[in-house]
Amino acid sequence: MSKIVNNPDVVSAEAQVNRDQIEHRATWMGLMYDEMRKAGVQNAEDIVRKAIKRCGSMHGGRFLERCKDPKDVQEFAKVFLNDVGKASFHMNNIEADENKLHISFNYCALCNAWQKLGFDDETCSKLCDMAMDGDRGIADAMGLKLDLSDTIAKGKPTCELVFYK
C-alpha cells in the first residue's frame, strides 16, 4: 500500500488547466525514464537528470533577467511565484526575505501523474528527485542553493523547499 498522500484541493479552472499540463509533462518524463530502463539504458537516470537540470537552468536564467535586484531573494520570489502556480501546488507558508525563500507545497501534480501510471512509491520518489533537478538548475542560475527537506513523494504531508544565498 502506498504511503503517499497527495490530495488535491479545489482550485480555479485556470489552476486546474495548469495542473493538467504539469501532469502531462510528468507523464512524459515518467514514461521516458521507464522505457529507457526497460531498454537497458544503463545511465537512464543520469540522462533524465541532465536534461531536466538544463531546462531548469534555462528557466532560472530568465528569472534572473526579470529580477530588479538579482541578489535579493525576495525579488526571485516575485518572479518565481505567481497566483496560478501557488494554487496549482497549493503552496503556503511562503516566507521570503533578502536571503531566503521558504515554500510549502501541499499538492503535487507530478506525483499524481506518476501514481496514475502505477509507479510504486520508490519510483515516484526517484522521479520526484529527478524532477527537482529543474529547481536545482533554477537555484544555480540564480546563484542560490536549494534545500529540499521533505517531499510528498517520500510520504511526507508537504514538499518543503528553501532557496537561500
mmCIF file of N, CA, C and O in Angstrom, residues 49-145:
data_model
loop_
_atom_site.group_PDB
_atom_site.id
_atom_site.type_symbol
_atom_site.label_atom_id
_atom_site.label_comp_id
_atom_site.label_asym_id
_atom_site.label_seq_id
_atom_site.Cartn_x
_atom_site.Cartn_y
_atom_site.Cartn_z
ATOM 1 N N ARG A 49 18.233 13.370 -15.564
ATOM 2 C CA ARG A 49 18.648 14.442 -14.652
ATOM 3 C C ARG A 49 19.330 15.585 -15.405
ATOM 4 O O ARG A 49 19.052 16.762 -15.152
ATOM 5 N N LYS A 50 20.222 15.262 -16.311
ATOM 6 C CA LYS A 50 20.933 16.305 -17.060
ATOM 7 C C LYS A 50 19.969 17.141 -17.893
ATOM 8 O O LYS A 50 20.089 18.368 -17.957
ATOM 9 N N ALA A 51 19.024 16.487 -18.548
ATOM 10 C CA ALA A 51 18.061 17.218 -19.374
ATOM 11 C C ALA A 51 17.187 18.138 -18.511
ATOM 12 O O ALA A 51 16.947 19.300 -18.873
ATOM 13 N N ILE A 52 16.731 17.635 -17.378
ATOM 14 C CA ILE A 52 15.867 18.436 -16.511
ATOM 15 C C ILE A 52 16.639 19.597 -15.898
ATOM 16 O O ILE A 52 16.136 20.724 -15.834
ATOM 17 N N LYS A 53 17.869 19.356 -15.478
ATOM 18 C CA LYS A 53 18.664 20.446 -14.902
ATOM 19 C C LYS A 53 18.955 21.505 -15.965
ATOM 20 O O LYS A 53 18.913 22.702 -15.682
ATOM 21 N N ARG A 54 19.223 21.063 -17.170
ATOM 22 C CA ARG A 54 19.455 22.003 -18.278
ATOM 23 C C ARG A 54 18.226 22.888 -18.494
ATOM 24 O O ARG A 54 18.346 24.104 -18.668
ATOM 25 N N CYS A 55 17.056 22.290 -18.457
ATOM 26 C CA CYS A 55 15.800 23.043 -18.594
ATOM 27 C C CYS A 55 15.656 24.032 -17.431
ATOM 28 O O CYS A 55 15.320 25.203 -17.640
ATOM 29 N N GLY A 56 15.900 23.583 -16.213
ATOM 30 C CA GLY A 56 15.815 24.465 -15.047
ATOM 31 C C GLY A 56 16.795 25.619 -15.134
ATOM 32 O O GLY A 56 16.456 26.754 -14.780
ATOM 33 N N SER A 57 17.982 25.355 -15.628
ATOM 34 C CA SER A 57 18.982 26.418 -15.781
ATOM 35 C C SER A 57 18.505 27.475 -16.775
ATOM 36 O O SER A 57 18.713 28.677 -16.569
ATOM 37 N N MET A 58 17.860 27.026 -17.845
ATOM 38 C CA MET A 58 17.315 27.970 -18.830
ATOM 39 C C MET A 58 16.231 28.833 -18.180
ATOM 40 O O MET A 58 16.228 30.060 -18.343
ATOM 41 N N HIS A 59 15.315 28.212 -17.446
ATOM 42 C CA HIS A 59 14.271 28.975 -16.773
ATOM 43 C C HIS A 59 14.864 29.909 -15.727
ATOM 44 O O HIS A 59 14.431 31.055 -15.591
ATOM 45 N N GLY A 60 15.838 29.411 -14.983
ATOM 46 C CA GLY A 60 16.485 30.242 -13.972
ATOM 47 C C GLY A 60 17.134 31.469 -14.571
ATOM 48 O O GLY A 60 17.090 32.559 -13.994
ATOM 49 N N GLY A 61 17.731 31.316 -15.745
ATOM 50 C CA GLY A 61 18.327 32.460 -16.431
ATOM 51 C C GLY A 61 17.281 33.517 -16.773
ATOM 52 O O GLY A 61 17.530 34.719 -16.646
ATOM 53 N N ARG A 62 16.115 33.053 -17.185
ATOM 54 C CA ARG A 62 15.029 34.002 -17.489
ATOM 55 C C ARG A 62 14.512 34.681 -16.221
ATOM 56 O O ARG A 62 14.197 35.879 -16.229
ATOM 57 N N PHE A 63 14.427 33.929 -15.113
ATOM 58 C CA PHE A 63 14.026 34.547 -13.845
ATOM 59 C C PHE A 63 15.051 35.598 -13.433
ATOM 60 O O PHE A 63 14.692 36.691 -12.988
ATOM 61 N N LEU A 64 16.320 35.272 -13.568
ATOM 62 C CA LEU A 64 17.394 36.192 -13.201
ATOM 63 C C LEU A 64 17.272 37.494 -13.982
ATOM 64 O O LEU A 64 17.394 38.584 -13.406
ATOM 65 N N GLU A 65 17.001 37.405 -15.274
ATOM 66 C CA GLU A 65 16.848 38.596 -16.110
ATOM 67 C C GLU A 65 15.688 39.475 -15.662
ATOM 68 O O GLU A 65 15.728 40.695 -15.832
ATOM 69 N N ARG A 66 14.645 38.867 -15.109
ATOM 70 C CA ARG A 66 13.447 39.615 -14.705
ATOM 71 C C ARG A 66 13.556 40.224 -13.309
ATOM 72 O O ARG A 66 12.718 41.047 -12.936
ATOM 73 N N CYS A 67 14.569 39.836 -12.547
ATOM 74 C CA CYS A 67 14.735 40.379 -11.198
ATOM 75 C C CYS A 67 15.343 41.780 -11.258
ATOM 76 O O CYS A 67 16.369 41.977 -11.905
ATOM 77 N N LYS A 68 14.704 42.725 -10.570
ATOM 78 C CA LYS A 68 15.245 44.088 -10.495
ATOM 79 C C LYS A 68 16.575 44.081 -9.743
ATOM 80 O O LYS A 68 17.514 44.763 -10.124
ATOM 81 N N ASP A 69 16.626 43.325 -8.658
ATOM 82 C CA ASP A 69 17.863 43.161 -7.876
ATOM 83 C C ASP A 69 18.081 41.660 -7.695
ATOM 84 O O ASP A 69 17.536 41.055 -6.772
ATOM 85 N N PRO A 70 18.863 41.050 -8.592
ATOM 86 C CA PRO A 70 19.021 39.592 -8.542
ATOM 87 C C PRO A 70 19.696 39.059 -7.281
ATOM 88 O O PRO A 70 19.651 37.869 -7.023
ATOM 89 N N LYS A 71 20.267 39.930 -6.469
ATOM 90 C CA LYS A 71 20.886 39.484 -5.222
ATOM 91 C C LYS A 71 19.876 39.407 -4.077
ATOM 92 O O LYS A 71 20.179 38.893 -3.016
ATOM 93 N N ASP A 72 18.670 39.918 -4.303
ATOM 94 C CA ASP A 72 17.624 39.927 -3.282
ATOM 95 C C ASP A 72 16.681 38.744 -3.537
ATOM 96 O O ASP A 72 16.001 38.693 -4.555
ATOM 97 N N VAL A 73 16.646 37.802 -2.627
ATOM 98 C CA VAL A 73 15.823 36.601 -2.799
ATOM 99 C C VAL A 73 14.336 36.956 -2.866
ATOM 100 O O VAL A 73 13.562 36.260 -3.513
ATOM 101 N N GLN A 74 13.936 38.058 -2.249
ATOM 102 C CA GLN A 74 12.540 38.495 -2.362
ATOM 103 C C GLN A 74 12.186 38.813 -3.814
ATOM 104 O O GLN A 74 11.056 38.566 -4.248
ATOM 105 N N GLU A 75 13.121 39.355 -4.566
ATOM 106 C CA GLU A 75 12.905 39.624 -5.988
ATOM 107 C C GLU A 75 12.712 38.314 -6.747
ATOM 108 O O GLU A 75 11.849 38.213 -7.621
ATOM 109 N N PHE A 76 13.517 37.320 -6.426
ATOM 110 C CA PHE A 76 13.359 35.999 -7.029
ATOM 111 C C PHE A 76 11.965 35.462 -6.724
ATOM 112 O O PHE A 76 11.275 34.954 -7.610
ATOM 113 N N ALA A 77 11.519 35.603 -5.486
ATOM 114 C CA ALA A 77 10.191 35.112 -5.093
ATOM 115 C C ALA A 77 9.106 35.766 -5.951
ATOM 116 O O ALA A 77 8.159 35.096 -6.378
ATOM 117 N N LYS A 78 9.242 37.054 -6.227
ATOM 118 C CA LYS A 78 8.242 37.767 -7.027
ATOM 119 C C LYS A 78 8.141 37.210 -8.449
ATOM 120 O O LYS A 78 7.048 37.133 -8.998
ATOM 121 N N VAL A 79 9.273 36.857 -9.041
ATOM 122 C CA VAL A 79 9.226 36.362 -10.425
ATOM 123 C C VAL A 79 8.990 34.856 -10.488
ATOM 124 O O VAL A 79 8.441 34.355 -11.464
ATOM 125 N N PHE A 80 9.380 34.134 -9.459
ATOM 126 C CA PHE A 80 9.245 32.679 -9.431
ATOM 127 C C PHE A 80 7.822 32.246 -9.088
ATOM 128 O O PHE A 80 7.303 31.272 -9.634
ATOM 129 N N LEU A 81 7.178 32.967 -8.188
ATOM 130 C CA LEU A 81 5.854 32.587 -7.708
ATOM 131 C C LEU A 81 4.782 33.470 -8.331
ATOM 132 O O LEU A 81 4.919 34.680 -8.374
ATOM 133 N N ASN A 82 3.721 32.834 -8.807
ATOM 134 C CA ASN A 82 2.560 33.588 -9.269
ATOM 135 C C ASN A 82 1.311 32.900 -8.711
ATOM 136 O O ASN A 82 1.384 31.795 -8.169
ATOM 137 N N ASP A 83 0.194 33.544 -8.849
ATOM 138 C CA ASP A 83 -1.032 33.032 -8.229
ATOM 139 C C ASP A 83 -1.446 31.665 -8.770
ATOM 140 O O ASP A 83 -1.877 30.796 -8.009
ATOM 141 N N VAL A 84 -1.306 31.462 -10.070
ATOM 142 C CA VAL A 84 -1.689 30.168 -10.656
ATOM 143 C C VAL A 84 -0.766 29.058 -10.149
ATOM 144 O O VAL A 84 -1.221 27.977 -9.781
ATOM 145 N N GLY A 85 0.524 29.324 -10.120
ATOM 146 C CA GLY A 85 1.469 28.339 -9.603
ATOM 147 C C GLY A 85 1.233 28.018 -8.140
ATOM 148 O O GLY A 85 1.260 26.851 -7.732
ATOM 149 N N LYS A 86 0.970 29.068 -7.362
ATOM 150 C CA LYS A 86 0.704 28.847 -5.936
ATOM 151 C C LYS A 86 -0.547 27.998 -5.744
ATOM 152 O O LYS A 86 -0.571 27.104 -4.903
ATOM 153 N N ALA A 87 -1.581 28.259 -6.525
ATOM 154 C CA ALA A 87 -2.808 27.475 -6.422
ATOM 155 C C ALA A 87 -2.599 26.053 -6.933
ATOM 156 O O ALA A 87 -3.093 25.089 -6.343
ATOM 157 N N SER A 88 -1.851 25.906 -8.021
ATOM 158 C CA SER A 88 -1.638 24.588 -8.633
ATOM 159 C C SER A 88 -0.969 23.616 -7.672
ATOM 160 O O SER A 88 -1.309 22.433 -7.649
ATOM 161 N N PHE A 89 -0.007 24.113 -6.905
ATOM 162 C CA PHE A 89 0.719 23.267 -5.962
ATOM 163 C C PHE A 89 0.226 23.467 -4.524
ATOM 164 O O PHE A 89 0.826 22.952 -3.601
ATOM 165 N N HIS A 90 -0.874 24.205 -4.358
ATOM 166 C CA HIS A 90 -1.430 24.518 -3.032
ATOM 167 C C HIS A 90 -0.290 24.935 -2.100
ATOM 168 O O HIS A 90 -0.056 24.334 -1.043
ATOM 169 N N MET A 91 0.424 25.985 -2.514
ATOM 170 C CA MET A 91 1.553 26.491 -1.736
ATOM 171 C C MET A 91 1.055 27.344 -0.584
ATOM 172 O O MET A 91 0.101 28.104 -0.722
ATOM 173 N N ASN A 92 1.723 27.201 0.555
ATOM 174 C CA ASN A 92 1.501 28.103 1.680
ATOM 175 C C ASN A 92 2.787 28.171 2.491
ATOM 176 O O ASN A 92 3.822 27.658 2.056
ATOM 177 N N ASN A 93 2.704 28.806 3.634
ATOM 178 C CA ASN A 93 3.908 29.024 4.449
ATOM 179 C C ASN A 93 5.030 29.632 3.618
ATOM 180 O O ASN A 93 6.195 29.246 3.739
ATOM 181 N N ILE A 94 4.673 30.567 2.768
ATOM 182 C CA ILE A 94 5.658 31.233 1.916
ATOM 183 C C ILE A 94 6.276 32.366 2.719
ATOM 184 O O ILE A 94 5.582 33.287 3.148
ATOM 185 N N GLU A 95 7.560 32.257 2.922
ATOM 186 C CA GLU A 95 8.296 33.273 3.677
ATOM 187 C C GLU A 95 9.509 33.662 2.858
ATOM 188 O O GLU A 95 10.301 32.796 2.466
ATOM 189 N N ALA A 96 9.649 34.949 2.603
ATOM 190 C CA ALA A 96 10.785 35.423 1.811
ATOM 191 C C ALA A 96 11.408 36.638 2.468
ATOM 192 O O ALA A 96 10.711 37.523 2.957
ATOM 193 N N ASP A 97 12.726 36.648 2.493
ATOM 194 C CA ASP A 97 13.463 37.852 2.846
ATOM 195 C C ASP A 97 14.611 37.979 1.847
ATOM 196 O O ASP A 97 14.653 37.231 0.865
ATOM 197 N N GLU A 98 15.506 38.889 2.064
ATOM 198 C CA GLU A 98 16.542 39.115 1.052
ATOM 199 C C GLU A 98 17.503 37.932 0.889
ATOM 200 O O GLU A 98 18.188 37.819 -0.121
ATOM 201 N N ASN A 99 17.519 37.021 1.869
ATOM 202 C CA ASN A 99 18.458 35.900 1.834
ATOM 203 C C ASN A 99 17.838 34.532 1.615
ATOM 204 O O ASN A 99 18.549 33.587 1.294
ATOM 205 N N LYS A 100 16.515 34.405 1.811
ATOM 206 C CA LYS A 100 15.922 33.067 1.810
ATOM 207 C C LYS A 100 14.464 33.109 1.373
ATOM 208 O O LYS A 100 13.739 34.044 1.679
ATOM 209 N N LEU A 101 14.045 32.040 0.669
ATOM 210 C CA LEU A 101 12.652 31.830 0.310
ATOM 211 C C LEU A 101 12.266 30.424 0.744
ATOM 212 O O LEU A 101 12.890 29.448 0.324
ATOM 213 N N HIS A 102 11.245 30.324 1.592
ATOM 214 C CA HIS A 102 10.725 29.033 2.041
ATOM 215 C C HIS A 102 9.319 28.876 1.488
ATOM 216 O O HIS A 102 8.516 29.812 1.556
ATOM 217 N N ILE A 103 9.011 27.687 0.938
ATOM 218 C CA ILE A 103 7.689 27.403 0.396
ATOM 219 C C ILE A 103 7.283 25.996 0.811
ATOM 220 O O ILE A 103 8.068 25.052 0.685
ATOM 221 N N SER A 104 6.033 25.841 1.244
ATOM 222 C CA SER A 104 5.451 24.521 1.479
ATOM 223 C C SER A 104 4.485 24.222 0.336
ATOM 224 O O SER A 104 3.609 25.029 0.039
ATOM 225 N N PHE A 105 4.663 23.064 -0.279
ATOM 226 C CA PHE A 105 3.763 22.590 -1.323
ATOM 227 C C PHE A 105 2.886 21.509 -0.692
ATOM 228 O O PHE A 105 3.403 20.556 -0.126
ATOM 229 N N ASN A 106 1.574 21.655 -0.816
ATOM 230 C CA ASN A 106 0.655 20.699 -0.206
ATOM 231 C C ASN A 106 0.041 19.733 -1.208
ATOM 232 O O ASN A 106 -0.731 18.855 -0.831
ATOM 233 N N TYR A 107 0.344 19.908 -2.475
ATOM 234 C CA TYR A 107 -0.142 19.030 -3.534
ATOM 235 C C TYR A 107 0.892 19.011 -4.656
ATOM 236 O O TYR A 107 1.543 20.020 -4.930
ATOM 237 N N CYS A 108 1.028 17.851 -5.305
ATOM 238 C CA CYS A 108 1.980 17.735 -6.411
ATOM 239 C C CYS A 108 1.333 17.022 -7.597
ATOM 240 O O CYS A 108 1.046 15.822 -7.526
ATOM 241 N N ALA A 109 1.117 17.770 -8.665
ATOM 242 C CA ALA A 109 0.528 17.199 -9.877
ATOM 243 C C ALA A 109 1.476 16.188 -10.525
ATOM 244 O O ALA A 109 1.018 15.217 -11.134
ATOM 245 N N LEU A 110 2.776 16.385 -10.384
ATOM 246 C CA LEU A 110 3.724 15.428 -10.948
ATOM 247 C C LEU A 110 3.558 14.072 -10.275
ATOM 248 O O LEU A 110 3.420 13.041 -10.949
ATOM 249 N N CYS A 111 3.562 14.071 -8.956
ATOM 250 C CA CYS A 111 3.408 12.823 -8.206
ATOM 251 C C CYS A 111 2.067 12.168 -8.528
ATOM 252 O O CYS A 111 1.984 10.943 -8.656
ATOM 253 N N ASN A 112 1.033 12.977 -8.692
ATOM 254 C CA ASN A 112 -0.276 12.453 -9.047
ATOM 255 C C ASN A 112 -0.207 11.707 -10.381
ATOM 256 O O ASN A 112 -0.777 10.620 -10.525
ATOM 257 N N ALA A 113 0.496 12.283 -11.347
ATOM 258 C CA ALA A 113 0.640 11.631 -12.657
ATOM 259 C C ALA A 113 1.369 10.298 -12.524
ATOM 260 O O ALA A 113 0.963 9.292 -13.119
ATOM 261 N N TRP A 114 2.437 10.272 -11.741
ATOM 262 C CA TRP A 114 3.219 9.036 -11.595
ATOM 263 C C TRP A 114 2.415 7.959 -10.881
ATOM 264 O O TRP A 114 2.510 6.782 -11.230
ATOM 265 N N GLN A 115 1.603 8.357 -9.919
ATOM 266 C CA GLN A 115 0.737 7.388 -9.261
ATOM 267 C C GLN A 115 -0.306 6.838 -10.230
ATOM 268 O O GLN A 115 -0.599 5.649 -10.218
ATOM 269 N N LYS A 116 -0.866 7.692 -11.065
ATOM 270 C CA LYS A 116 -1.840 7.243 -12.071
ATOM 271 C C LYS A 116 -1.220 6.228 -13.030
ATOM 272 O O LYS A 116 -1.911 5.351 -13.546
ATOM 273 N N LEU A 117 0.083 6.359 -13.283
ATOM 274 C CA LEU A 117 0.784 5.422 -14.158
ATOM 275 C C LEU A 117 1.068 4.094 -13.464
ATOM 276 O O LEU A 117 1.524 3.144 -14.102
ATOM 277 N N GLY A 118 0.830 4.036 -12.160
ATOM 278 C CA GLY A 118 1.037 2.804 -11.418
ATOM 279 C C GLY A 118 2.438 2.620 -10.876
ATOM 280 O O GLY A 118 2.794 1.528 -10.431
ATOM 281 N N PHE A 119 3.245 3.680 -10.886
ATOM 282 C CA PHE A 119 4.592 3.563 -10.333
ATOM 283 C C PHE A 119 4.524 3.394 -8.823
ATOM 284 O O PHE A 119 3.688 4.008 -8.154
ATOM 285 N N ASP A 120 5.412 2.567 -8.284
ATOM 286 C CA ASP A 120 5.448 2.357 -6.838
ATOM 287 C C ASP A 120 6.052 3.581 -6.145
ATOM 288 O O ASP A 120 6.582 4.489 -6.793
ATOM 289 N N ASP A 121 5.964 3.601 -4.820
ATOM 290 C CA ASP A 121 6.433 4.749 -4.043
ATOM 291 C C ASP A 121 7.911 5.039 -4.288
ATOM 292 O O ASP A 121 8.309 6.202 -4.384
ATOM 293 N N GLU A 122 8.718 3.991 -4.373
ATOM 294 C CA GLU A 122 10.153 4.184 -4.576
ATOM 295 C C GLU A 122 10.425 4.875 -5.917
ATOM 296 O O GLU A 122 11.248 5.796 -6.007
ATOM 297 N N THR A 123 9.714 4.450 -6.953
ATOM 298 C CA THR A 123 9.893 5.062 -8.269
ATOM 299 C C THR A 123 9.372 6.492 -8.264
ATOM 300 O O THR A 123 10.011 7.393 -8.828
ATOM 301 N N CYS A 124 8.235 6.733 -7.616
ATOM 302 C CA CYS A 124 7.709 8.104 -7.516
ATOM 303 C C CYS A 124 8.723 9.009 -6.826
ATOM 304 O O CYS A 124 8.962 10.142 -7.262
ATOM 305 N N SER A 125 9.332 8.520 -5.768
ATOM 306 C CA SER A 125 10.326 9.307 -5.042
ATOM 307 C C SER A 125 11.539 9.600 -5.918
ATOM 308 O O SER A 125 12.073 10.712 -5.918
ATOM 309 N N LYS A 126 11.983 8.610 -6.672
ATOM 310 C CA LYS A 126 13.130 8.803 -7.561
ATOM 311 C C LYS A 126 12.789 9.809 -8.661
ATOM 312 O O LYS A 126 13.583 10.713 -8.959
ATOM 313 N N LEU A 127 11.598 9.672 -9.260
ATOM 314 C CA LEU A 127 11.179 10.609 -10.301
ATOM 315 C C LEU A 127 11.066 12.023 -9.735
ATOM 316 O O LEU A 127 11.449 13.002 -10.390
ATOM 317 N N CYS A 128 10.560 12.142 -8.524
ATOM 318 C CA CYS A 128 10.457 13.432 -7.858
ATOM 319 C C CYS A 128 11.830 14.068 -7.716
ATOM 320 O O CYS A 128 12.026 15.241 -8.039
ATOM 321 N N ASP A 129 12.799 13.301 -7.231
ATOM 322 C CA ASP A 129 14.130 13.864 -7.043
ATOM 323 C C ASP A 129 14.740 14.268 -8.382
ATOM 324 O O ASP A 129 15.403 15.300 -8.474
ATOM 325 N N MET A 130 14.490 13.475 -9.419
ATOM 326 C CA MET A 130 14.984 13.855 -10.745
ATOM 327 C C MET A 130 14.309 15.145 -11.204
ATOM 328 O O MET A 130 14.972 16.044 -11.729
ATOM 329 N N ALA A 131 12.991 15.251 -11.009
ATOM 330 C CA ALA A 131 12.265 16.455 -11.416
ATOM 331 C C ALA A 131 12.783 17.685 -10.664
ATOM 332 O O ALA A 131 12.830 18.783 -11.219
ATOM 333 N N MET A 132 13.179 17.493 -9.411
ATOM 334 C CA MET A 132 13.688 18.606 -8.620
ATOM 335 C C MET A 132 15.018 19.130 -9.147
ATOM 336 O O MET A 132 15.438 20.231 -8.790
ATOM 337 N N ASP A 133 15.669 18.380 -10.039
ATOM 338 C CA ASP A 133 16.878 18.910 -10.668
ATOM 339 C C ASP A 133 16.558 20.161 -11.482
ATOM 340 O O ASP A 133 17.424 21.013 -11.686
ATOM 341 N N GLY A 134 15.301 20.292 -11.934
ATOM 342 C CA GLY A 134 14.896 21.532 -12.592
ATOM 343 C C GLY A 134 14.961 22.707 -11.629
ATOM 344 O O GLY A 134 15.499 23.772 -11.967
ATOM 345 N N ASP A 135 14.449 22.503 -10.413
ATOM 346 C CA ASP A 135 14.514 23.566 -9.406
ATOM 347 C C ASP A 135 15.951 23.802 -8.951
ATOM 348 O O ASP A 135 16.331 24.940 -8.652
ATOM 349 N N ARG A 136 16.748 22.752 -8.932
ATOM 350 C CA ARG A 136 18.169 22.926 -8.590
ATOM 351 C C ARG A 136 18.865 23.755 -9.672
ATOM 352 O O ARG A 136 19.726 24.579 -9.377
ATOM 353 N N GLY A 137 18.486 23.530 -10.932
ATOM 354 C CA GLY A 137 19.032 24.324 -12.028
ATOM 355 C C GLY A 137 18.615 25.785 -11.927
ATOM 356 O O GLY A 137 19.415 26.690 -12.190
ATOM 357 N N ILE A 138 17.365 26.021 -11.539
ATOM 358 C CA ILE A 138 16.885 27.391 -11.326
ATOM 359 C C ILE A 138 17.713 28.049 -10.228
ATOM 360 O O ILE A 138 18.185 29.180 -10.382
ATOM 361 N N ALA A 139 17.884 27.334 -9.119
ATOM 362 C CA ALA A 139 18.663 27.875 -7.998
ATOM 363 C C ALA A 139 20.081 28.215 -8.443
ATOM 364 O O ALA A 139 20.583 29.314 -8.150
ATOM 365 N N ASP A 140 20.729 27.306 -9.154
ATOM 366 C CA ASP A 140 22.102 27.554 -9.623
ATOM 367 C C ASP A 140 22.169 28.800 -10.492
ATOM 368 O O ASP A 140 23.061 29.633 -10.330
ATOM 369 N N ALA A 141 21.224 28.922 -11.422
ATOM 370 C CA ALA A 141 21.223 30.082 -12.318
ATOM 371 C C ALA A 141 21.034 31.386 -11.550
ATOM 372 O O ALA A 141 21.555 32.427 -11.942
ATOM 373 N N MET A 142 20.310 31.315 -10.447
ATOM 374 C CA MET A 142 20.062 32.494 -9.615
ATOM 375 C C MET A 142 21.192 32.747 -8.620
ATOM 376 O O MET A 142 21.164 33.717 -7.881
ATOM 377 N N GLY A 143 22.177 31.848 -8.559
ATOM 378 C CA GLY A 143 23.250 31.976 -7.580
ATOM 379 C C GLY A 143 22.806 31.582 -6.192
ATOM 380 O O GLY A 143 23.362 32.040 -5.189
ATOM 381 N N LEU A 144 21.800 30.700 -6.117
ATOM 382 C CA LEU A 144 21.241 30.265 -4.842
ATOM 383 C C LEU A 144 21.490 28.784 -4.609
ATOM 384 O O LEU A 144 21.855 28.056 -5.526
ATOM 385 N N LYS A 145 21.257 28.366 -3.406
ATOM 386 C CA LYS A 145 21.250 26.956 -3.032
ATOM 387 C C LYS A 145 19.801 26.548 -2.836
ATOM 388 O O LYS A 145 18.929 27.385 -2.593
#
